Tab-separated table of C-alpha atoms in Angstrom:
chain	number	residue	atom	x	y	z
D	1	MET	CA	6.741	33.889	-14.175
D	2	ALA	CA	8.619	32.340	-10.963
D	3	ALA	CA	10.087	29.097	-11.169
D	4	PRO	CA	8.613	26.030	-10.847
D	5	VAL	CA	8.714	25.295	-7.035
D	6	TYR	CA	10.462	21.677	-7.992
D	7	ASP	CA	13.276	23.649	-9.934
D	8	ARG	CA	14.506	24.797	-6.939
D	9	ILE	CA	13.283	21.113	-4.071
D	10	GLY	CA	12.919	19.043	-6.499
D	11	VAL	CA	16.869	17.800	-7.257
D	12	GLY	CA	17.068	13.960	-6.291
D	13	TYR	CA	13.407	13.619	-5.647
D	14	ALA	CA	12.997	10.630	-7.440
D	15	GLU	CA	15.482	8.289	-5.353
D	16	GLU	CA	13.509	9.185	-1.991
D	17	ARG	CA	9.821	9.703	-3.960
D	18	ARG	CA	9.657	5.508	-5.216
D	19	PRO	CA	6.072	4.803	-5.606
D	20	ASP	CA	4.637	2.373	-3.082
D	21	PRO	CA	3.176	-0.799	-4.459
D	22	ARG	CA	-0.248	-0.835	-2.520
D	23	TRP	CA	-0.501	2.731	-3.208
D	24	ALA	CA	-0.039	1.681	-7.136
D	25	ALA	CA	-2.134	-0.933	-6.726
D	26	ALA	CA	-5.085	1.419	-5.548
D	27	ILE	CA	-4.511	4.374	-7.940
D	28	ASP	CA	-4.264	1.621	-11.049
D	29	ALA	CA	-7.927	0.041	-9.621
D	30	ALA	CA	-9.512	4.033	-9.525
D	31	VAL	CA	-8.113	3.993	-13.113
D	32	GLY	CA	-9.776	0.893	-14.129
D	33	PRO	CA	-9.929	-0.046	-18.021
D	34	ALA	CA	-8.620	3.580	-19.769
D	35	THR	CA	-6.630	3.439	-22.999
D	36	SER	CA	-5.373	6.667	-22.533
D	37	VAL	CA	-4.371	8.690	-19.385
D	38	ALA	CA	-3.090	11.851	-18.969
D	39	SER	CA	-0.893	12.619	-15.932
D	40	THR	CA	-1.184	16.514	-14.585
D	41	GLY	CA	1.384	17.314	-12.159
D	42	ALA	CA	3.511	14.580	-12.717
D	43	GLY	CA	6.465	15.328	-11.286
D	44	THR	CA	9.645	12.522	-12.219
D	45	GLY	CA	6.128	9.742	-13.067
D	46	SER	CA	5.655	7.566	-10.057
D	47	TYR	CA	2.058	5.996	-10.371
D	48	GLU	CA	1.568	6.843	-13.796
D	49	PRO	CA	-0.261	3.375	-14.975
D	50	ALA	CA	0.878	2.154	-18.426
D	51	ALA	CA	-2.328	3.554	-19.991
D	52	THR	CA	-0.470	7.235	-19.477
D	53	VAL	CA	-0.334	9.287	-22.662
D	54	VAL	CA	1.270	12.310	-22.011
D	55	ALA	CA	2.181	13.738	-19.045
D	56	VAL	CA	1.879	17.899	-18.117
D	57	GLU	CA	4.745	19.080	-15.149
D	58	PRO	CA	5.695	22.628	-15.106
D	59	SER	CA	9.202	21.580	-13.626
D	60	GLY	CA	12.177	20.846	-15.864
D	61	VAL	CA	14.180	19.472	-12.929
D	62	MET	CA	11.750	16.989	-12.516
D	63	ILE	CA	11.091	15.976	-16.293
D	64	THR	CA	14.945	15.291	-16.363
D	65	GLN	CA	14.450	12.671	-13.866
D	66	ARG	CA	11.341	10.934	-15.588
D	67	ALA	CA	12.386	7.424	-16.065
D	68	PRO	CA	13.690	5.924	-19.461
D	69	GLY	CA	10.619	4.679	-21.703
D	70	ALA	CA	8.294	7.047	-19.721
D	71	ALA	CA	5.093	8.637	-20.920
D	72	PRO	CA	6.328	11.519	-23.180
D	73	SER	CA	5.983	15.259	-21.454
D	74	VAL	CA	5.381	18.366	-21.807
D	75	ARG	CA	5.852	21.764	-19.427
D	76	GLY	CA	2.102	23.033	-18.555
D	77	VAL	CA	0.165	23.874	-15.236
D	78	ALA	CA	-2.930	22.382	-14.373
D	79	GLU	CA	-4.982	25.430	-14.939
D	80	ARG	CA	-3.932	25.768	-18.172
D	81	LEU	CA	-3.333	22.070	-19.621
D	82	PRO	CA	-2.135	21.890	-23.116
D	83	LEU	CA	-4.503	18.986	-24.208
D	84	GLY	CA	-7.745	19.313	-26.501
D	85	ASP	CA	-10.853	18.960	-25.653
D	86	GLY	CA	-11.936	15.301	-24.177
D	87	ALA	CA	-8.574	14.763	-25.284
D	88	VAL	CA	-8.018	11.009	-22.830
D	89	ASP	CA	-10.122	9.052	-21.052
D	90	VAL	CA	-8.734	9.629	-17.685
D	91	ALA	CA	-6.828	12.498	-16.202
D	92	LEU	CA	-4.775	11.722	-13.499
D	93	VAL	CA	-3.629	14.149	-10.076
D	94	VAL	CA	-1.121	12.522	-6.918
D	95	LEU	CA	-0.232	14.856	-4.850
D	96	SER	CA	0.387	17.823	-6.965
D	97	LEU	CA	-3.131	19.668	-6.095
D	98	HIS	CA	-1.847	21.879	-3.217
D	99	HIS	CA	0.862	22.971	-4.955
D	100	TRP	CA	-1.988	24.745	-7.888
D	101	SER	CA	-2.607	28.611	-8.092
D	102	SER	CA	-6.248	27.739	-8.414
D	103	TRP	CA	-7.470	24.102	-7.614
D	104	ARG	CA	-11.204	25.125	-8.763
D	105	ALA	CA	-9.733	26.092	-12.459
D	106	GLY	CA	-6.993	23.185	-12.711
D	107	LEU	CA	-10.535	20.582	-12.114
D	108	ASP	CA	-11.900	22.439	-14.502
D	109	GLU	CA	-9.427	22.057	-16.462
D	110	LEU	CA	-9.173	18.264	-16.142
D	111	ARG	CA	-13.197	17.899	-16.278
D	112	ARG	CA	-12.526	19.697	-19.903
D	113	VAL	CA	-9.930	17.083	-21.005
D	114	SER	CA	-11.275	13.760	-19.553
D	115	ARG	CA	-14.023	11.738	-19.124
D	116	ARG	CA	-13.175	10.854	-15.768
D	117	GLN	CA	-10.280	11.761	-13.183
D	118	VAL	CA	-8.500	10.308	-10.717
D	119	VAL	CA	-6.940	12.867	-7.988
D	120	LEU	CA	-4.715	11.584	-4.859
D	121	THR	CA	-4.761	14.205	-2.162
D	122	PHE	CA	-4.728	14.640	1.562
D	123	ASP	CA	-6.695	16.032	4.464
D	124	ASP	CA	-4.604	18.639	5.894
D	125	SER	CA	-6.379	18.925	8.872
D	126	PHE	CA	-4.467	15.194	9.746
D	127	HIS	CA	-1.127	16.561	9.183
D	128	ASP	CA	-1.913	19.472	12.152
D	129	ARG	CA	-1.602	16.300	14.395
D	130	PHE	CA	1.067	14.429	13.130
D	131	TRP	CA	3.839	14.300	16.117
D	132	LEU	CA	6.516	15.340	13.424
D	133	ILE	CA	4.836	19.021	13.081
D	134	ALA	CA	2.768	18.904	16.359
D	135	ASP	CA	6.250	18.014	18.268
D	136	TYR	CA	8.977	19.644	16.195
D	137	LEU	CA	7.845	21.229	13.013
D	138	PRO	CA	4.790	23.530	14.110
D	139	GLU	CA	5.805	25.991	11.359
D	140	ILE	CA	4.511	23.199	8.357
D	141	ALA	CA	1.498	23.792	9.162
D	142	ASP	CA	1.577	27.668	8.272
D	143	LEU	CA	2.694	26.892	5.056
D	144	PRO	CA	0.198	27.332	2.201
D	145	LEU	CA	0.828	24.588	0.407
D	146	ASN	CA	-0.246	22.508	3.313
D	147	ARG	CA	-4.020	23.841	2.782
D	148	PRO	CA	-5.833	22.277	-0.286
D	149	PRO	CA	-9.422	22.442	-0.290
D	150	ALA	CA	-10.877	19.136	1.744
D	151	PRO	CA	-11.207	15.913	-0.273
D	152	VAL	CA	-14.750	16.065	0.172
D	153	VAL	CA	-15.046	19.820	-1.515
D	154	VAL	CA	-12.988	18.166	-4.652
D	155	ALA	CA	-15.275	15.397	-4.781
D	156	ASP	CA	-18.136	17.724	-5.274
D	157	ALA	CA	-16.428	19.596	-7.453
D	158	LEU	CA	-15.558	16.555	-9.839
D	159	GLY	CA	-19.169	15.610	-9.319
D	160	ARG	CA	-20.297	12.275	-8.639
D	161	ALA	CA	-17.194	10.947	-7.285
D	162	THR	CA	-15.855	8.559	-4.320
D	163	VAL	CA	-13.456	9.091	-1.738
D	164	THR	CA	-11.332	6.596	-0.225
D	165	SER	CA	-9.183	6.686	2.049
D	166	LEU	CA	-5.084	5.020	1.350
D	167	PRO	CA	-3.476	4.523	4.856
D	168	VAL	CA	0.560	4.983	5.212
D	169	PRO	CA	2.535	1.601	5.974
D	170	HIS	CA	4.448	1.555	8.358
D	171	ASP	CA	6.874	0.248	5.599
D	172	MET	CA	5.550	3.120	3.080
D	173	VAL	CA	7.975	2.517	-0.053
D	174	ASP	CA	7.264	6.533	-1.111
D	175	GLY	CA	9.067	8.740	1.114
D	176	VAL	CA	5.739	11.353	2.006
D	177	LEU	CA	5.839	13.256	4.830
D	178	TRP	CA	4.201	10.776	7.074
D	179	ALA	CA	6.606	7.754	5.654
D	180	GLY	CA	8.706	7.782	8.961
D	181	TRP	CA	5.136	8.279	11.401
D	182	ARG	CA	6.722	4.800	12.791
D	183	ARG	CA	10.314	5.361	11.548
D	184	PRO	CA	11.253	8.404	13.332
D	185	GLU	CA	14.778	8.445	12.332
D	186	ARG	CA	14.011	8.795	8.918
D	187	TYR	CA	13.973	12.270	9.241
D	188	LEU	CA	17.504	13.227	10.497
D	189	ASP	CA	18.177	12.332	6.825
D	190	PRO	CA	18.643	15.386	4.814
D	191	ALA	CA	17.650	13.471	1.879
D	192	VAL	CA	14.615	12.623	3.310
D	193	LEU	CA	13.403	16.154	4.420
D	194	ALA	CA	14.735	17.020	1.067
D	195	ALA	CA	12.317	14.984	-0.896
D	196	ALA	CA	9.031	16.281	1.002
D	197	SER	CA	8.120	19.520	-0.393
D	198	SER	CA	6.539	20.376	3.429
D	199	THR	CA	9.989	20.136	4.972
D	200	ALA	CA	12.126	21.511	1.980
D	201	ALA	CA	10.209	24.489	2.002
D	202	LEU	CA	10.984	25.783	5.391
D	203	PRO	CA	13.587	27.994	6.157
D	204	PRO	CA	16.943	26.022	6.877
D	205	ALA	CA	17.073	27.017	10.809
D	206	VAL	CA	13.770	26.227	11.167
D	207	LEU	CA	14.187	22.865	9.700
D	208	ALA	CA	17.860	22.054	12.041
D	209	ARG	CA	16.469	23.643	15.028
D	210	GLY	CA	12.935	20.779	14.768
D	211	ILE	CA	14.851	18.053	14.215
D	212	ALA	CA	17.758	18.675	16.214
D	213	ARG	CA	14.688	18.579	19.349
D	214	LEU	CA	14.224	15.319	17.393
D	215	ARG	CA	17.038	13.491	17.249
D	216	ALA	CA	17.604	14.992	20.839
D	217	ASP	CA	14.623	12.991	22.309
D	218	LEU	CA	15.289	10.076	20.309
D	219	GLU	CA	19.039	9.609	21.922
D	220	THR	CA	17.247	10.263	25.240
D	221	GLY	CA	14.238	8.085	24.238
D	222	GLU	CA	11.248	10.391	25.113
D	223	TRP	CA	10.355	10.134	21.454
D	224	HIS	CA	9.631	6.331	22.096
D	225	ARG	CA	8.527	7.024	25.853
D	226	ARG	CA	5.640	9.572	24.543
D	227	HIS	CA	4.804	7.585	21.032
D	228	ALA	CA	5.151	3.993	22.061
D	229	GLY	CA	1.626	3.439	20.988
D	230	LEU	CA	2.497	3.925	17.575
D	231	LEU	CA	4.919	1.118	17.279
D	232	ALA	CA	2.003	-1.721	17.339
D	233	GLN	CA	0.477	-0.347	14.582
D	234	GLU	CA	0.697	-1.641	11.266
D	235	ALA	CA	-0.595	1.636	9.339
D	236	ILE	CA	-2.109	4.754	9.821
D	237	ASP	CA	-4.604	7.285	8.781
D	238	GLY	CA	-2.404	10.190	7.351
D	239	GLY	CA	-5.654	11.816	5.493
D	240	PHE	CA	-4.802	10.821	1.802
D	241	ARG	CA	-7.458	10.416	-0.150
D	242	LEU	CA	-8.156	8.763	-3.836
D	243	ILE	CA	-10.912	10.371	-5.239
D	244	ALA	CA	-12.123	8.784	-8.202
D	245	SER	CA	-15.299	10.730	-10.219
D	246	SER	CA	-17.522	8.642	-13.081
D	247	PRO	CA	-18.088	9.339	-16.560
D	248	ASP	CA	-20.621	12.482	-17.008
């Protein structure tokens, strides 16, 4: 079996991928009054509510970065959850579905082990329009991990689910790919690029070439001329969608 991708790209992940309080509040509201939550594709533990009783994560590198006092973790994948039928009230997934080998199998497993499911994912069509990708790193659009099922497809698979948009604020704390949409200088920082799976997955030469073009456009003022309209916006729709099912 191949090593989990985050064993390679997850070093230092916890430092850049801190939970944004606005997204955390939305996720907590979607989870609701559950007394037991399983975090699937849990990573370093961002956005896990207090009711989390177990975190399932395939990467040992990510598990070692979980904070002291976080929920106990177990190595595993969404497609074969090491949990019994109906083991928890809620199964939570935060931006990991696009890494699964089979999203259908993973969603079936979520439904097997929980009464309700809460999934944060993204609409990849928004990524194709993002200036970082369209102008500087178009190769990101061709990465398999950037082609998850559409949020409406996920909602249909879960059944009786609501879909809510989570805008990306201009001062986003979590270092998701879109976090610098109004702060382009962020993408000149290697630590920022390493903490987003899309940029971390690119060949180094491809990434360096695109970032060099961005650096040049920032130095000449071309980026600000081209994207001046963004500077007055407080938030942007980056395609992030929070899907919450109702009890069967």
